[in-house]
Amino acid sequence: GDSVTQMEGPVTLSEEAFLTINCTYTATGYPSLFWYVQYPGEGLQLLLKATKADDKGSNKGFEATYRKETTSFHLEKGSVQVSDSAVYFCALSDRTNAGKSTFGDGTTLTVKP
Amino acid sequence: DSGVTQTPKHLITATGQRVTLRCSPRSGDLSVYWYQQSLDQGLQFLIQYYNGEERAKGNILERFSAQQFPDLHSELNLSSLELGDSALYFCASSVGPGQGDEQFFGPGTRLTVL
């Protein structure tokens, strides 16, 4: 079946540091890929997405590129802020399985001033 | 505010009981998804409905059932509750049937089984 593997957390960075959160996936079909963010006490919200190979999703300074050859969708940000502290989830939606969604375990990011 | 509403916000009940969680999707969204988030198992996809019909099924226990009504709101029924069912239950909605669609998440219902 489909699966998503994220780098284990928690991740602690200083403000303005570079962020990478690794995400790799396995899927039987040709999935769409997503990054969601969950702030404390809230539900998940979409951060960015990519629907085909080599697509780059970007939002709020975050970027991720759909790499079919390495089955990866790593999240990056050049300079993190304290307000980026949250849990980040990588996810896929498998078009060959009626769009069933599979989420990674989440990576907790803490940014210190 | 995502536009997805969930009630109740908190629910405390005893083992063996049955509860119903309710979700109203964003206006115009036809798909509703249910997820369970627990500390030990992360975010688990339970089930999806699209325009009233079951569309995709995940790790949903037989003690759990769901449905989507003609007005598109959805209910998740949890019965014969066990301690391990304590979790945050999220509902999400999307415009289309799922492939490539952004999902909008509600604030969740926190279920505590004592």
Short mmCIF file of C-alpha atoms in Angstrom, two decimals:
data_model
loop_
_atom_site.label_atom_id
_atom_site.label_comp_id
_atom_site.label_asym_id
_atom_site.label_seq_id
_atom_site.Cartn_x
_atom_site.Cartn_y
_atom_site.Cartn_z
CA GLY A 1 0.00 0.00 0.00
CA ASP A 2 0.87 3.66 -0.06
CA SER A 3 3.17 5.11 2.59
CA VAL A 4 4.86 8.38 3.52
CA THR A 5 8.05 8.58 5.55
CA GLN A 6 9.15 11.83 7.15
CA MET A 7 12.36 12.61 8.94
CA GLU A 8 11.97 12.09 12.63
CA GLY A 9 11.65 15.06 14.89
CA PRO A 10 11.59 17.08 16.86
CA VAL A 11 13.64 19.65 15.01
CA THR A 12 14.91 22.71 16.87
CA LEU A 13 16.42 25.63 14.99
CA SER A 14 17.45 29.19 15.69
CA GLU A 15 15.64 32.03 13.98
CA GLU A 16 16.90 32.66 10.40
CA ALA A 17 18.35 29.15 10.08
CA PHE A 18 17.80 27.00 6.99
CA LEU A 19 15.14 24.32 7.26
CA THR A 20 14.89 20.97 5.51
CA ILE A 21 12.33 18.33 6.41
CA ASN A 22 12.76 15.17 4.38
CA CYS A 23 9.82 13.28 2.97
CA THR A 24 9.83 10.15 0.81
CA TYR A 25 6.87 8.17 -0.41
CA THR A 26 5.78 4.91 -1.97
CA ALA A 27 2.65 4.74 -4.05
CA THR A 28 1.16 2.28 -6.49
CA GLY A 29 -0.07 5.01 -8.78
CA TYR A 30 0.90 8.57 -9.61
CA PRO A 31 0.09 10.59 -6.51
CA SER A 32 -0.36 14.26 -5.77
CA LEU A 33 1.90 15.42 -2.93
CA PHE A 34 1.18 17.87 -0.15
CA TRP A 35 2.68 19.56 2.87
CA TYR A 36 0.26 20.47 5.65
CA VAL A 37 1.05 22.48 8.79
CA GLN A 38 -0.64 22.18 12.18
CA TYR A 39 -0.24 25.02 14.64
CA PRO A 40 -0.85 24.32 18.33
CA GLY A 41 -4.50 23.67 19.12
CA GLU A 42 -5.61 23.90 15.49
CA GLY A 43 -6.47 21.62 12.60
CA LEU A 44 -4.17 21.02 9.66
CA GLN A 45 -3.95 23.55 6.87
CA LEU A 46 -2.44 23.17 3.44
CA LEU A 47 1.01 24.71 3.10
CA LEU A 48 1.81 23.73 -0.49
CA LYS A 49 1.20 21.02 -3.06
CA ALA A 50 2.50 19.53 -6.31
CA THR A 51 0.53 17.36 -8.68
CA LYS A 52 3.13 16.12 -11.18
CA ALA A 53 6.82 15.33 -11.46
CA ASP A 54 9.20 18.33 -11.27
CA ASP A 55 6.42 20.62 -10.06
CA LYS A 56 7.54 22.99 -7.32
CA GLY A 57 5.04 24.01 -4.69
CA SER A 58 5.73 27.18 -2.74
CA ASN A 59 4.03 29.30 -0.09
CA LYS A 60 5.11 31.66 2.71
CA GLY A 61 8.77 31.10 1.85
CA PHE A 62 8.47 27.30 1.98
CA GLU A 63 9.23 25.21 -1.10
CA ALA A 64 9.11 21.57 -2.11
CA THR A 65 9.80 19.88 -5.46
CA TYR A 66 8.09 16.68 -6.64
CA ARG A 67 10.97 14.31 -7.49
CA LYS A 68 9.62 11.18 -9.12
CA GLU A 69 13.04 9.60 -9.64
CA THR A 70 13.84 9.71 -5.92
CA THR A 71 10.17 9.53 -4.75
CA SER A 72 10.77 12.54 -2.56
CA PHE A 73 9.10 15.83 -1.65
CA HIS A 74 11.43 17.55 0.79
CA LEU A 75 10.27 20.76 2.47
CA GLU A 76 12.71 23.69 2.61
CA LYS A 77 12.76 27.25 3.87
CA GLY A 78 15.72 29.57 3.67
CA SER A 79 15.17 31.51 6.89
CA VAL A 80 12.77 30.27 9.55
CA GLN A 81 10.90 32.46 12.02
CA VAL A 82 9.59 31.78 15.51
CA SER A 83 6.09 31.84 14.02
CA ASP A 84 6.97 28.78 11.87
CA SER A 85 7.00 26.61 15.00
CA ALA A 86 4.41 23.91 14.28
CA VAL A 87 3.98 20.30 13.22
CA TYR A 88 4.53 19.63 9.51
CA PHE A 89 2.90 16.71 7.70
CA CYS A 90 3.84 15.32 4.31
CA ALA A 91 0.94 13.61 2.54
CA LEU A 92 -0.04 12.00 -0.72
CA SER A 93 -3.32 11.52 -2.51
CA ASP A 94 -3.37 8.47 -4.72
CA ARG A 95 -5.38 8.96 -7.87
CA THR A 96 -5.49 5.22 -8.54
CA ASN A 97 -7.12 4.64 -5.16
CA ALA A 98 -9.99 7.09 -5.40
CA GLY A 99 -7.82 9.85 -3.97
CA LYS A 100 -7.23 8.07 -0.67
CA SER A 101 -4.91 10.18 1.46
CA THR A 102 -1.87 8.95 3.34
CA PHE A 103 -0.06 11.15 5.86
CA GLY A 104 3.40 10.94 7.35
CA ASP A 105 3.84 10.91 11.11
CA GLY A 106 4.52 14.63 11.29
CA THR A 107 7.68 16.54 12.21
CA THR A 108 7.60 19.01 15.09
CA LEU A 109 9.59 22.16 14.41
CA THR A 110 10.54 24.58 17.17
CA VAL A 111 12.24 27.83 16.23
CA LYS A 112 14.01 29.71 19.02
CA PRO A 113 14.67 33.46 18.93
CA ASP B 1 -11.01 29.72 9.86
CA SER B 2 -11.20 26.90 7.30
CA GLY B 3 -14.98 27.00 6.99
CA VAL B 4 -15.29 23.42 8.24
CA THR B 5 -17.16 23.08 11.51
CA GLN B 6 -17.08 20.19 13.93
CA THR B 7 -19.16 19.52 17.00
CA PRO B 8 -18.70 18.93 19.81
CA LYS B 9 -15.27 20.35 20.54
CA HIS B 10 -14.69 18.04 23.48
CA LEU B 11 -16.35 14.79 24.46
CA ILE B 12 -15.74 12.74 27.60
CA THR B 13 -17.40 9.36 27.89
CA ALA B 14 -16.95 5.90 29.37
CA THR B 15 -15.82 2.61 27.88
CA GLY B 16 -18.55 0.71 26.11
CA GLN B 17 -20.50 3.82 25.21
CA ARG B 18 -21.44 5.18 21.79
CA VAL B 19 -20.86 8.73 20.52
CA THR B 20 -21.59 10.70 17.37
CA LEU B 21 -19.29 13.33 15.96
CA ARG B 22 -20.66 15.85 13.50
CA CYS B 23 -19.01 17.72 10.64
CA SER B 24 -20.24 20.42 8.29
CA PRO B 25 -18.04 20.92 5.23
CA ARG B 26 -17.16 24.22 3.60
CA SER B 27 -19.89 25.65 1.44
CA GLY B 28 -19.62 24.07 -2.00
CA ASP B 29 -17.40 21.16 -0.97
CA LEU B 30 -18.75 17.73 -1.87
CA SER B 31 -16.15 15.50 -0.19
CA VAL B 32 -15.83 14.86 3.52
CA TYR B 33 -12.93 12.99 5.11
CA TRP B 34 -12.52 11.68 8.65
CA TYR B 35 -9.15 11.28 10.39
CA GLN B 36 -8.04 10.06 13.79
CA GLN B 37 -4.99 11.68 15.39
CA SER B 38 -3.44 9.98 18.38
CA LEU B 39 -0.03 10.31 20.00
CA ASP B 40 1.07 6.77 19.23
CA GLN B 41 -0.38 6.34 15.73
CA GLY B 42 -0.15 9.79 14.20
CA LEU B 43 -2.78 10.93 11.72
CA GLN B 44 -4.81 8.04 10.34
CA PHE B 45 -7.23 8.35 7.45
CA LEU B 46 -10.52 6.69 8.33
CA ILE B 47 -13.00 7.22 5.52
CA GLN B 48 -14.08 9.57 2.73
CA TYR B 49 -17.51 10.41 1.33
CA TYR B 50 -18.18 12.19 -1.92
CA ASN B 51 -21.63 13.61 -2.57
CA GLY B 52 -23.27 11.15 -0.23
CA GLU B 53 -21.43 8.02 -1.34
CA GLU B 54 -18.53 6.27 0.32
CA ARG B 55 -15.47 6.91 -1.83
CA ALA B 56 -12.41 5.61 -0.01
CA LYS B 57 -11.83 3.62 3.13
CA GLY B 58 -8.78 3.65 5.35
CA ASN B 59 -8.04 2.21 8.77
CA ILE B 60 -11.56 2.41 10.09
CA LEU B 61 -12.56 -0.11 12.73
CA GLU B 62 -15.77 -2.12 12.36
CA ARG B 63 -17.04 -0.44 15.56
CA PHE B 64 -16.91 2.87 13.70
CA SER B 65 -19.29 3.97 10.98
CA ALA B 66 -19.94 7.15 9.08
CA GLN B 67 -22.36 8.64 6.63
CA GLN B 68 -22.87 11.77 4.61
CA PHE B 69 -26.35 13.24 4.44
CA PRO B 70 -28.13 14.94 1.51
CA ASP B 71 -27.19 18.37 2.91
CA LEU B 72 -23.55 17.10 2.80
CA HIS B 73 -22.90 17.20 6.51
CA SER B 74 -21.36 14.04 7.88
CA GLU B 75 -21.48 12.07 11.09
CA LEU B 76 -18.94 9.64 12.51
CA ASN B 77 -20.39 7.10 14.91
CA LEU B 78 -18.08 5.38 17.37
CA SER B 79 -19.50 2.50 19.38
CA SER B 80 -18.32 0.06 22.08
CA LEU B 81 -15.70 2.63 22.93
CA GLU B 82 -12.34 1.54 24.31
CA LEU B 83 -9.66 3.50 26.12
CA GLY B 84 -7.54 3.38 22.97
CA ASP B 85 -10.17 5.30 21.03
CA SER B 86 -9.22 8.46 22.92
CA ALA B 87 -7.89 10.80 20.25
CA LEU B 88 -8.48 13.92 18.22
CA TYR B 89 -10.92 13.31 15.39
CA PHE B 90 -10.62 15.64 12.43
CA CYS B 91 -13.01 16.19 9.61
CA ALA B 92 -11.82 17.71 6.34
CA SER B 93 -13.59 18.68 3.15
CA SER B 94 -12.65 19.27 -0.46
CA VAL B 95 -14.40 20.42 -3.60
CA GLY B 96 -13.92 17.32 -5.70
CA PRO B 97 -13.59 13.57 -5.22
CA GLY B 98 -10.06 13.69 -3.88
CA GLN B 99 -7.37 13.34 -6.47
CA GLY B 100 -5.07 16.31 -6.06
CA ASP B 101 -7.64 18.29 -4.10
CA GLU B 102 -6.66 20.52 -1.22
CA GLN B 103 -8.36 19.40 1.97
CA PHE B 104 -9.67 21.94 4.47
CA PHE B 105 -9.57 20.71 8.04
CA GLY B 106 -11.92 21.46 10.88
CA PRO B 107 -10.69 22.25 14.40
CA GLY B 108 -11.27 18.68 15.57
CA THR B 109 -13.21 16.90 18.30
CA ARG B 110 -11.18 15.71 21.26
CA LEU B 111 -12.60 12.41 22.52
CA THR B 112 -11.61 11.14 25.94
CA VAL B 113 -12.73 7.64 26.93
CA LEU B 114 -12.47 6.93 30.65
#
